[in-house]
PDB file of C-alpha atoms in Angstrom:
ATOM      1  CA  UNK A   1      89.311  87.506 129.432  1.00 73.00           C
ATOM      2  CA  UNK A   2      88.242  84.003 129.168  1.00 82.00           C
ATOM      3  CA  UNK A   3      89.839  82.991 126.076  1.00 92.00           C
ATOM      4  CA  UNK A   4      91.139  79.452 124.542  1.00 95.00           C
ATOM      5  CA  UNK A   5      94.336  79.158 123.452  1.00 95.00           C
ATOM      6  CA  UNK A   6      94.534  76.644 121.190  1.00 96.00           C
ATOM      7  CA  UNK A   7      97.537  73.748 121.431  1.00 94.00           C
ATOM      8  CA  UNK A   8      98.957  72.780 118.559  1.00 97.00           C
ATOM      9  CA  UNK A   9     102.557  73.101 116.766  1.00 96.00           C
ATOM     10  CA  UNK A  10     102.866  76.604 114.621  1.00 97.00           C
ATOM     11  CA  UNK A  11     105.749  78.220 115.267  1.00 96.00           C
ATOM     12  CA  UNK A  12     106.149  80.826 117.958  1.00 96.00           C
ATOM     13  CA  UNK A  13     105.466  83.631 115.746  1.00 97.00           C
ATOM     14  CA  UNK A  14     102.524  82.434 114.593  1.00 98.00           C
ATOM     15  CA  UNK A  15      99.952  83.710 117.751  1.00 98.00           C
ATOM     16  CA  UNK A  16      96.170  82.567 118.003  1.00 98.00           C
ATOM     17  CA  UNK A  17      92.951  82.416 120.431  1.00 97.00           C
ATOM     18  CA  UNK A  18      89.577  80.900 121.158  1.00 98.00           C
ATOM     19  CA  UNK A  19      86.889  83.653 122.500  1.00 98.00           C
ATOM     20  CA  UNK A  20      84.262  81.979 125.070  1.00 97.00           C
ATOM     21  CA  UNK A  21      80.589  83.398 125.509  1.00 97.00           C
ATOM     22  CA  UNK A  22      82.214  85.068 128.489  1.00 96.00           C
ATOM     23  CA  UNK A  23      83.425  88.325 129.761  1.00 95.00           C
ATOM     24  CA  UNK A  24      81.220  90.434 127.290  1.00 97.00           C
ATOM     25  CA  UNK A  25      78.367  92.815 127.805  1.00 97.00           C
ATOM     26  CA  UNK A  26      76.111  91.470 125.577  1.00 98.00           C
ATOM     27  CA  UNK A  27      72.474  90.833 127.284  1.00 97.00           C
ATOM     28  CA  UNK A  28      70.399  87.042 126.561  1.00 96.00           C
ATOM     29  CA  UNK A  29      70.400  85.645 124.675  1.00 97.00           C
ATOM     30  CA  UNK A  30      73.568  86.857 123.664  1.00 98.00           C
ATOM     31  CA  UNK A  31      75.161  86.427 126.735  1.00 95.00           C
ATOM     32  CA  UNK A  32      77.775  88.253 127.054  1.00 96.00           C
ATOM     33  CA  UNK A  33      80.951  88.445 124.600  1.00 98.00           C
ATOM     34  CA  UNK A  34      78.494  88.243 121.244  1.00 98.00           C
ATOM     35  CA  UNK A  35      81.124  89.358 118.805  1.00 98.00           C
ATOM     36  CA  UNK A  36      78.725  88.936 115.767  1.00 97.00           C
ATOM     37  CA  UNK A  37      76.618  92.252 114.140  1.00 96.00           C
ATOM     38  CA  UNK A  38      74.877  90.037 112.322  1.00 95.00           C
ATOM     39  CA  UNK A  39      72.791  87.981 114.486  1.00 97.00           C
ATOM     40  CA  UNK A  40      70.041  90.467 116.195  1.00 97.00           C
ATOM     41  CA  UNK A  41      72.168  92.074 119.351  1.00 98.00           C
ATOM     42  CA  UNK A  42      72.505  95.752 119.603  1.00 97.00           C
ATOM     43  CA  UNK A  43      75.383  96.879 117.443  1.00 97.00           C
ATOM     44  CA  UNK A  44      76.684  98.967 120.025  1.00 98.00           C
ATOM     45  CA  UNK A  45      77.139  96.489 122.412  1.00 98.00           C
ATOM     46  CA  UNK A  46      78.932  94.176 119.495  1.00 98.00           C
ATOM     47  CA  UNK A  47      81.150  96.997 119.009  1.00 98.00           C
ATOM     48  CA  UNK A  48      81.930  97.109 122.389  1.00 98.00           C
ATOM     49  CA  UNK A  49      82.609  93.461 123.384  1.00 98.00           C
ATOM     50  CA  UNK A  50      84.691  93.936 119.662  1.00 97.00           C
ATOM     51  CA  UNK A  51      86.955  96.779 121.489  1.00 97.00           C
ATOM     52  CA  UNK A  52      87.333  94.429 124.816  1.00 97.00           C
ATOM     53  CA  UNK A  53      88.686  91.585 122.686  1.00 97.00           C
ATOM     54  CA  UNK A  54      91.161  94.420 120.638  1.00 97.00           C
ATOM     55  CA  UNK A  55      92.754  95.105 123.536  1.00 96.00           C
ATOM     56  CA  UNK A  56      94.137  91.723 123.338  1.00 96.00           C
ATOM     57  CA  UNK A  57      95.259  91.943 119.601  1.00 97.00           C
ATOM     58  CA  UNK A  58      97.780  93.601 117.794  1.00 97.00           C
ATOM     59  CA  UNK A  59      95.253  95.125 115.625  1.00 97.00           C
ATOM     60  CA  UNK A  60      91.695  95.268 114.364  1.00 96.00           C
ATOM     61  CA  UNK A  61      90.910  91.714 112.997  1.00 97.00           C
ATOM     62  CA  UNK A  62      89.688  91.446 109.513  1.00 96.00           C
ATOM     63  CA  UNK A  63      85.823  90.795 109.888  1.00 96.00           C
ATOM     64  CA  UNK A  64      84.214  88.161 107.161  1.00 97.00           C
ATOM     65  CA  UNK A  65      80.876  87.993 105.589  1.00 96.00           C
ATOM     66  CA  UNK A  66      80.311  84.576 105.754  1.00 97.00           C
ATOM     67  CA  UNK A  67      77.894  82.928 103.567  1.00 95.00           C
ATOM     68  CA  UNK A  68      78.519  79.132 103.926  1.00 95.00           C
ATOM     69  CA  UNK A  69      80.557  79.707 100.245  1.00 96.00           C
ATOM     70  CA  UNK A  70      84.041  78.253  99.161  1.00 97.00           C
ATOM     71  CA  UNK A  71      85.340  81.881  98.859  1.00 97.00           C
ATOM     72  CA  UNK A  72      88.774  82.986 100.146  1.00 98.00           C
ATOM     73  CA  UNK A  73      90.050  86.259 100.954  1.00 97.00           C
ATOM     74  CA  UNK A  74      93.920  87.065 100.110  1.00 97.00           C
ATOM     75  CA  UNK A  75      95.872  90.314 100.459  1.00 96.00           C
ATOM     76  CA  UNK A  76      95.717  90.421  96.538  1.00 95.00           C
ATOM     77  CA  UNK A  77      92.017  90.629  96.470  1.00 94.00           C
ATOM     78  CA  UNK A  78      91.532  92.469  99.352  1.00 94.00           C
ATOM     79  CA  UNK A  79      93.294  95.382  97.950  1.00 92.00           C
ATOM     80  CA  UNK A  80      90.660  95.182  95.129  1.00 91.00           C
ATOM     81  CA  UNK A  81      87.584  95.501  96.928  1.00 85.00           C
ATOM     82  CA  UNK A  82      86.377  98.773  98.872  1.00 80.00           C
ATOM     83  CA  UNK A  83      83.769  98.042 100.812  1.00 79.00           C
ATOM     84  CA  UNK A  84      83.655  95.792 104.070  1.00 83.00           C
ATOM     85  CA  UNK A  85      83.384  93.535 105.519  1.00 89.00           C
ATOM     86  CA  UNK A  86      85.438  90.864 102.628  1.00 90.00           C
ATOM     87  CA  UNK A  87      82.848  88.742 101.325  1.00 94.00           C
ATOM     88  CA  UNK A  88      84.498  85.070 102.020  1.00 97.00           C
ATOM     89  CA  UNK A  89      84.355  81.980 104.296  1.00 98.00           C
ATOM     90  CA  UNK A  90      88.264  81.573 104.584  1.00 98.00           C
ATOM     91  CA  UNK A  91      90.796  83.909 104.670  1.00 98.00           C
ATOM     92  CA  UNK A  92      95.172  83.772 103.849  1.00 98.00           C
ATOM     93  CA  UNK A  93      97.736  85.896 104.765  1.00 98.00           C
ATOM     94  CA  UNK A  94     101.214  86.556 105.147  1.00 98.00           C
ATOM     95  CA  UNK A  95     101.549  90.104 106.632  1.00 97.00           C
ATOM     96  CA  UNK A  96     102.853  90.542 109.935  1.00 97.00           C
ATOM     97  CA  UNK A  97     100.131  91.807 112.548  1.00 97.00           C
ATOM     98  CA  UNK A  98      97.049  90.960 110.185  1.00 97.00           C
ATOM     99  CA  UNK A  99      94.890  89.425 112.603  1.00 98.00           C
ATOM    100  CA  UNK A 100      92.440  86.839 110.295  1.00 98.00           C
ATOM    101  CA  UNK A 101      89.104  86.397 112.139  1.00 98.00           C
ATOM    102  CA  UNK A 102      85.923  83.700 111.858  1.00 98.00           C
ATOM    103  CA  UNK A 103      83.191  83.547 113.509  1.00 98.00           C
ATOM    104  CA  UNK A 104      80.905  80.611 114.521  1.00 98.00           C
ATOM    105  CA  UNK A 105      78.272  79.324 117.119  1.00 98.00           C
ATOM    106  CA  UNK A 106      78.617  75.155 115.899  1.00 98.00           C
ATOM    107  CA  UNK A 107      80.320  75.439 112.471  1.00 98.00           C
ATOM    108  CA  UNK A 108      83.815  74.296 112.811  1.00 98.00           C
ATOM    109  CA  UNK A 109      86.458  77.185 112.640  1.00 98.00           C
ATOM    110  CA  UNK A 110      89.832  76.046 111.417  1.00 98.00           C
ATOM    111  CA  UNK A 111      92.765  77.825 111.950  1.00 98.00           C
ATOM    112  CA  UNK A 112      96.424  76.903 109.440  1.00 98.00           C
ATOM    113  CA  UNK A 113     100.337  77.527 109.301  1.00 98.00           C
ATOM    114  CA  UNK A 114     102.946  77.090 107.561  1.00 97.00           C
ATOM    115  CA  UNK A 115     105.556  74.898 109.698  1.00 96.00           C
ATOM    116  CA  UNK A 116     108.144  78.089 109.493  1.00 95.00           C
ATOM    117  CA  UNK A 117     105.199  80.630 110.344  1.00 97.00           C
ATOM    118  CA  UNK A 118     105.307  82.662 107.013  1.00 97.00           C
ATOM    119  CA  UNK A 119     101.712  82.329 105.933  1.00 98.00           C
ATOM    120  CA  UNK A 120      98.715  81.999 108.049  1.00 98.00           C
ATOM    121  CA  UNK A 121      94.968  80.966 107.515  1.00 98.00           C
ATOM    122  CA  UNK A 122      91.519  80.885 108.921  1.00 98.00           C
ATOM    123  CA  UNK A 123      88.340  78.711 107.609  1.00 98.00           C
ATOM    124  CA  UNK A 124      84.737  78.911 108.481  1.00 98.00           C
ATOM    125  CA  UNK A 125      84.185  75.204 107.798  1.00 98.00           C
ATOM    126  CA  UNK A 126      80.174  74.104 108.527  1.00 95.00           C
ATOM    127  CA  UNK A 127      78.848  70.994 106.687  1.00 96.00           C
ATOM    128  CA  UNK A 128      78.253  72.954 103.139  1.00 96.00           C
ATOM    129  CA  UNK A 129      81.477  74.625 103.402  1.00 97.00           C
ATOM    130  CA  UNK A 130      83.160  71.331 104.056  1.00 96.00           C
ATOM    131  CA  UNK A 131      81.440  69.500 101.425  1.00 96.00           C
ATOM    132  CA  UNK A 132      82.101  72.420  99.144  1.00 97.00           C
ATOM    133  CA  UNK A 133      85.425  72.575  99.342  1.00 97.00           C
ATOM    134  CA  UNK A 134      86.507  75.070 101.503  1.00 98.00           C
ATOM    135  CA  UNK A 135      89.382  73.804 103.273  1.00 98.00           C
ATOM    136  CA  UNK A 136      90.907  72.617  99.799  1.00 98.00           C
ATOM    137  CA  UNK A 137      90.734  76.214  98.701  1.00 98.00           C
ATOM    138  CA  UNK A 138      92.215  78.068 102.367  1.00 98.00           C
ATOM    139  CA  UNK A 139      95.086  75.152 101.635  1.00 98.00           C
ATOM    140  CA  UNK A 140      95.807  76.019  98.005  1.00 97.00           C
ATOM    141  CA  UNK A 141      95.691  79.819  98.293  1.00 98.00           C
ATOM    142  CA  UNK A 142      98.462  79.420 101.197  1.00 98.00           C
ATOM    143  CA  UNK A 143     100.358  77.302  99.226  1.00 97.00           C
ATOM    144  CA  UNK A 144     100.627  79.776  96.406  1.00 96.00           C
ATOM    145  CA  UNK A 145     101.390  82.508  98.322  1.00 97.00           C
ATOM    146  CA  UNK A 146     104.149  81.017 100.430  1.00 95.00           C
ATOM    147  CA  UNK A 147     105.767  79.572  97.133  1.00 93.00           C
ATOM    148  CA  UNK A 148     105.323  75.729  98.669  1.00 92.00           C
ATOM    149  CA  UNK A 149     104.895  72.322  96.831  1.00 91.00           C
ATOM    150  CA  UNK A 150     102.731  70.665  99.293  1.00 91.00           C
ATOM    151  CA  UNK A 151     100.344  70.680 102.262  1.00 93.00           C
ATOM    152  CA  UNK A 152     102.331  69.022 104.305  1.00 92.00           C
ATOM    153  CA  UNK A 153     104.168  71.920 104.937  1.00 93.00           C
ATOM    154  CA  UNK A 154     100.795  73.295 106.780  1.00 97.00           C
ATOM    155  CA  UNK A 155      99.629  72.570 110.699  1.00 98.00           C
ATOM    156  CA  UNK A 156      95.870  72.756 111.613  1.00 98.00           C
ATOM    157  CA  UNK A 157      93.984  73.369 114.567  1.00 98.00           C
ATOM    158  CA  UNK A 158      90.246  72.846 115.190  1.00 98.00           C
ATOM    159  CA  UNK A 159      88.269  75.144 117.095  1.00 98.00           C
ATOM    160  CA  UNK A 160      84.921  74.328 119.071  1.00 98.00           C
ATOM    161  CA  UNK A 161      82.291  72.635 117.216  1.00 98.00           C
ATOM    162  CA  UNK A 162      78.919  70.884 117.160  1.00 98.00           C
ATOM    163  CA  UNK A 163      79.877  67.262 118.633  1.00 96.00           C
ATOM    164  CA  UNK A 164      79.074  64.216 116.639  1.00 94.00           C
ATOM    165  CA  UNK A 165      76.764  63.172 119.419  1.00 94.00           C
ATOM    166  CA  UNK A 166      74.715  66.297 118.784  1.00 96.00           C
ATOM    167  CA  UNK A 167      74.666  67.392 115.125  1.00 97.00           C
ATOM    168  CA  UNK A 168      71.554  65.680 113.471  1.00 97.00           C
ATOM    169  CA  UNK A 169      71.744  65.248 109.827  1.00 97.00           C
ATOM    170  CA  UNK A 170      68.875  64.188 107.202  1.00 96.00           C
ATOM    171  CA  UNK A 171      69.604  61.606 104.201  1.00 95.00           C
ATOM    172  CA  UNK A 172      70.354  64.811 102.137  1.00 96.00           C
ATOM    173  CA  UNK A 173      73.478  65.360 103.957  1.00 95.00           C
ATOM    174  CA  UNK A 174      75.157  62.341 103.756  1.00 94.00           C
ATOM    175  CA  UNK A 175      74.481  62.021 100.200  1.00 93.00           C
ATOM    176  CA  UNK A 176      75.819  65.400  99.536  1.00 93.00           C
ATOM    177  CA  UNK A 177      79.171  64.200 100.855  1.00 93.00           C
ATOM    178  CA  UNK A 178      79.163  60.999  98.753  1.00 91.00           C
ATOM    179  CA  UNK A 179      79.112  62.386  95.680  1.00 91.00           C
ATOM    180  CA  UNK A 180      81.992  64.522  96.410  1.00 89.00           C
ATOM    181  CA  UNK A 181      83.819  60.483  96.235  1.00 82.00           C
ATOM    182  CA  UNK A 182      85.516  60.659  99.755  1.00 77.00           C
ATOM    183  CA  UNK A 183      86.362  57.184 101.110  1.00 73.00           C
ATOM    184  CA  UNK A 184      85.356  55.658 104.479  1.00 78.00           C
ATOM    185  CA  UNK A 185      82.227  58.071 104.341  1.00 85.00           C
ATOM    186  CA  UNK A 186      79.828  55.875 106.434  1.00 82.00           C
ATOM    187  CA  UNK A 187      82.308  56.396 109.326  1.00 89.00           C
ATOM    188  CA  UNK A 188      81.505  59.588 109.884  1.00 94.00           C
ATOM    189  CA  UNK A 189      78.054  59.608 109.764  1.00 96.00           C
ATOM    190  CA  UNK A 190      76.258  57.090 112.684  1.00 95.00           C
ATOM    191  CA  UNK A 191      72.531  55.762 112.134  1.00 95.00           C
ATOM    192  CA  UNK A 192      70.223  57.409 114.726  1.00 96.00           C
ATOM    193  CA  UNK A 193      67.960  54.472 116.117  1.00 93.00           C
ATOM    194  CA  UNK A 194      63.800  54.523 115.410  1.00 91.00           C
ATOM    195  CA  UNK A 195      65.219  57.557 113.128  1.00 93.00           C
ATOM    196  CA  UNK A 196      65.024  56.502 109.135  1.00 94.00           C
ATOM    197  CA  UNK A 197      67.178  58.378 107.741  1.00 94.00           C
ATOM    198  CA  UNK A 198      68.542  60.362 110.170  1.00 96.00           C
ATOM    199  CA  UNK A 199      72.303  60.409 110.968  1.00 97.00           C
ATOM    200  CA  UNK A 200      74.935  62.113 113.792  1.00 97.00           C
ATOM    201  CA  UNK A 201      77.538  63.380 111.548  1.00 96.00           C
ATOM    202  CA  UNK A 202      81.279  63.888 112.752  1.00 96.00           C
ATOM    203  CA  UNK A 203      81.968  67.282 111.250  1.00 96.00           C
ATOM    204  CA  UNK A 204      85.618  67.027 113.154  1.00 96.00           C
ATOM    205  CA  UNK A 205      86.212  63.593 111.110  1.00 95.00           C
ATOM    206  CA  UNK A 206      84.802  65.309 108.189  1.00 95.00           C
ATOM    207  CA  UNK A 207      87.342  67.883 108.188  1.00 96.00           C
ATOM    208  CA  UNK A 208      90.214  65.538 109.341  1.00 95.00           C
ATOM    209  CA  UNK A 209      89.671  63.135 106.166  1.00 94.00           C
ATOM    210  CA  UNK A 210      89.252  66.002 103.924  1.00 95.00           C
ATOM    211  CA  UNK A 211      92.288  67.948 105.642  1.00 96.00           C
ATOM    212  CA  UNK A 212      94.233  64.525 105.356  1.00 95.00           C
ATOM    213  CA  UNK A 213      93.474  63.763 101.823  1.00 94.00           C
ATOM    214  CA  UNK A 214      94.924  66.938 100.614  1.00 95.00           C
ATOM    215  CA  UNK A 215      98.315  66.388 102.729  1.00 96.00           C
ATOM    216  CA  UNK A 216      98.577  67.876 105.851  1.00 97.00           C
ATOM    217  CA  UNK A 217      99.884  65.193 108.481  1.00 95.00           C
ATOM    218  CA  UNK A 218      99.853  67.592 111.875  1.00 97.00           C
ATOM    219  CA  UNK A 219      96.128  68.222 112.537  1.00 97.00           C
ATOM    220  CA  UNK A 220      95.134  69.327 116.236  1.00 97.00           C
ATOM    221  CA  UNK A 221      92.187  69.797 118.120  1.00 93.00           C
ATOM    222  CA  UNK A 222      90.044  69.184 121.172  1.00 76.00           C
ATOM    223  CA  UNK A 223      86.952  68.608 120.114  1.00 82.00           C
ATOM    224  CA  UNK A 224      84.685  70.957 122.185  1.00 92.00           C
ATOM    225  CA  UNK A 225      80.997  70.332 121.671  1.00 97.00           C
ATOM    226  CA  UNK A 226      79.354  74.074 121.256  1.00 98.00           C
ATOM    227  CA  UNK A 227      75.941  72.321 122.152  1.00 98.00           C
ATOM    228  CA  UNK A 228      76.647  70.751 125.294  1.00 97.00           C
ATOM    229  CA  UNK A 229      78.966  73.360 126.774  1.00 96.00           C
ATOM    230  CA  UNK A 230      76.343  76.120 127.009  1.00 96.00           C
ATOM    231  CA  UNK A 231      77.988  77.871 129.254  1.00 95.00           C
ATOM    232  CA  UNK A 232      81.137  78.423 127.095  1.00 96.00           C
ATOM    233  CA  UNK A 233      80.126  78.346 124.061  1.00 97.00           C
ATOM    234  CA  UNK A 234      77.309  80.022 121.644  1.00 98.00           C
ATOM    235  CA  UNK A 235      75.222  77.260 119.926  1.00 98.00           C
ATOM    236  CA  UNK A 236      72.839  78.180 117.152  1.00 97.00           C
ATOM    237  CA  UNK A 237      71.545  74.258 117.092  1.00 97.00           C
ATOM    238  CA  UNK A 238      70.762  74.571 120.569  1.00 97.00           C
ATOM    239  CA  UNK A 239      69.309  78.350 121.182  1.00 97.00           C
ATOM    240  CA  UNK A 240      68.463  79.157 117.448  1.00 96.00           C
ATOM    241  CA  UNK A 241      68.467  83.224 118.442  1.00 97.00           C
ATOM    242  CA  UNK A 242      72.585  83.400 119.939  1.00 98.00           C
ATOM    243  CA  UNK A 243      75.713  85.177 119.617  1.00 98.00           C
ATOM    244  CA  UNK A 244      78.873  84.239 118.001  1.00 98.00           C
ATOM    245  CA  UNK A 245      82.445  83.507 118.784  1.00 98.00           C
ATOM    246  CA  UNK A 246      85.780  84.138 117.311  1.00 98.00           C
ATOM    247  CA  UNK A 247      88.556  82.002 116.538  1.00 98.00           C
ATOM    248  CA  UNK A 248      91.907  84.094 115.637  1.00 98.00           C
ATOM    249  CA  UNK A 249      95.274  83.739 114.050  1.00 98.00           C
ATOM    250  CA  UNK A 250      98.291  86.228 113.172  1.00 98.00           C
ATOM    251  CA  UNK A 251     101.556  86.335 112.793  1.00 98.00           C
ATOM    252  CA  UNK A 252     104.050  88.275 114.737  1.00 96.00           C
ATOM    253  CA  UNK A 253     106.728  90.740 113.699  1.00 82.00           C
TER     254      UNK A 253
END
């Protein structure tokens, strides 16, 4: 399969992948590996291009609802709830073999470690999320459960995105993240020319100050625009009607 596998430094036990658009069975416009149920294809067919991508994991991945919330899933309050999928936009764990799961198609999926492997995360981090606090949350609930003092004890990896030269913001936006006081705020969002009060917003610099702020010093990523690598990536700016990818983490026995 045509995955990613992301470069960064978590420790050997900690194992993680990128899916691509590719390699599926998915038809358009959910061409081909559409790993989403939510998002119009044929449910058979996501269960299908679900079972090609298990073959490749050490079990079934825990599927979110996402909602563009603050909301984190642990093993403590997964073992409270029933029904699936977890409602949650992040998700923490520290069991061997539990493979933690998000999908996007131009949000930015963030995937965590502790430097000695022990606790893993996963975050579903679009604009709202980011300015919400979501990353701060997937951060603290490791922290707690692997018993640490601080985030620099954490590596993060960023996973394909909407590029700052593609996502469009309104006004509305950039005030949003003002009032949540982060510093050097302008920098990440550029004044479109002939467009009042329009803006390209960095959503990778918007993670990396808020990621940065909160401790963590080893932050990775390539930067791969969703939007202008159609034929990689799923882009719900671009197509509107589209699949979704996956971004994975677990650890190892």
């Amino acid at each position: 399969m045509s995955f990613i596998l992301p470069k960064w430094s978590a420790p050997q036990c900690v194992h993680s992948l990128q899916t691509t658009r590719q390699d599926g069975i998915s038809n358009p416009p959910y061409e081909s590996l559409n790993l989403g149920d939510h998002v119009g294809d044929q449910y058979p067919r996501v269960l299908a291009n679900r079972q090609i991508l298990r073959k490749h994991l050490p079990t079934e991945p825990i599927w979110l609802k996402q909602t563009h919330g603050v909301q984190v899933s642990t093993p403590a309050s997964r073992a409270l709830v029933i029904a699936k999928p977890f409602e949650a936009d992040a998700a923490v764990t520290n069991i061997p073999n539990e493979v933690l799961a998000i999908l996007t198609a131009d949000c930015l999926p963030v995937l965590l470690s502790t430097t000695n492997g022990s606790v893993i995360g996963a975050a579903h981090a679009g604009w709202r999320g980011l300015c919400d606090g979501i990353l701060e949350n997937t951060v603290s609930e490791m922290l707690k459960l692997a018993d640490l003092p601080m985030a620099a004890e954490l590596v993060a990896w960023m996973g394909p995105a909407i590029g700052a030269e593609s996502f469009e913001v309104g006004q509305d936006v950039l005030e949003r993240f003002q009032e949540t006081g982060m510093h050097d705020i302008q920098q990440c969002f550029l004044p479109i020319p002939h467009k009042p009060g329009k803006y390209f917003a960095d959503i990778y610099q918007l993670a990396r100050d808020r990621l940065t702020a909160i401790g963590l010093k080893s932050i990775f990523g390539d930067e791969m625009c969703t939007v202008k690598n159609e034929a990689q990536f799923f882009s719900y700016r671009r197509d509107g009607v589209t699949g979704r990818s996956a971004s994975l983490i677990w650890i190892s026995k």
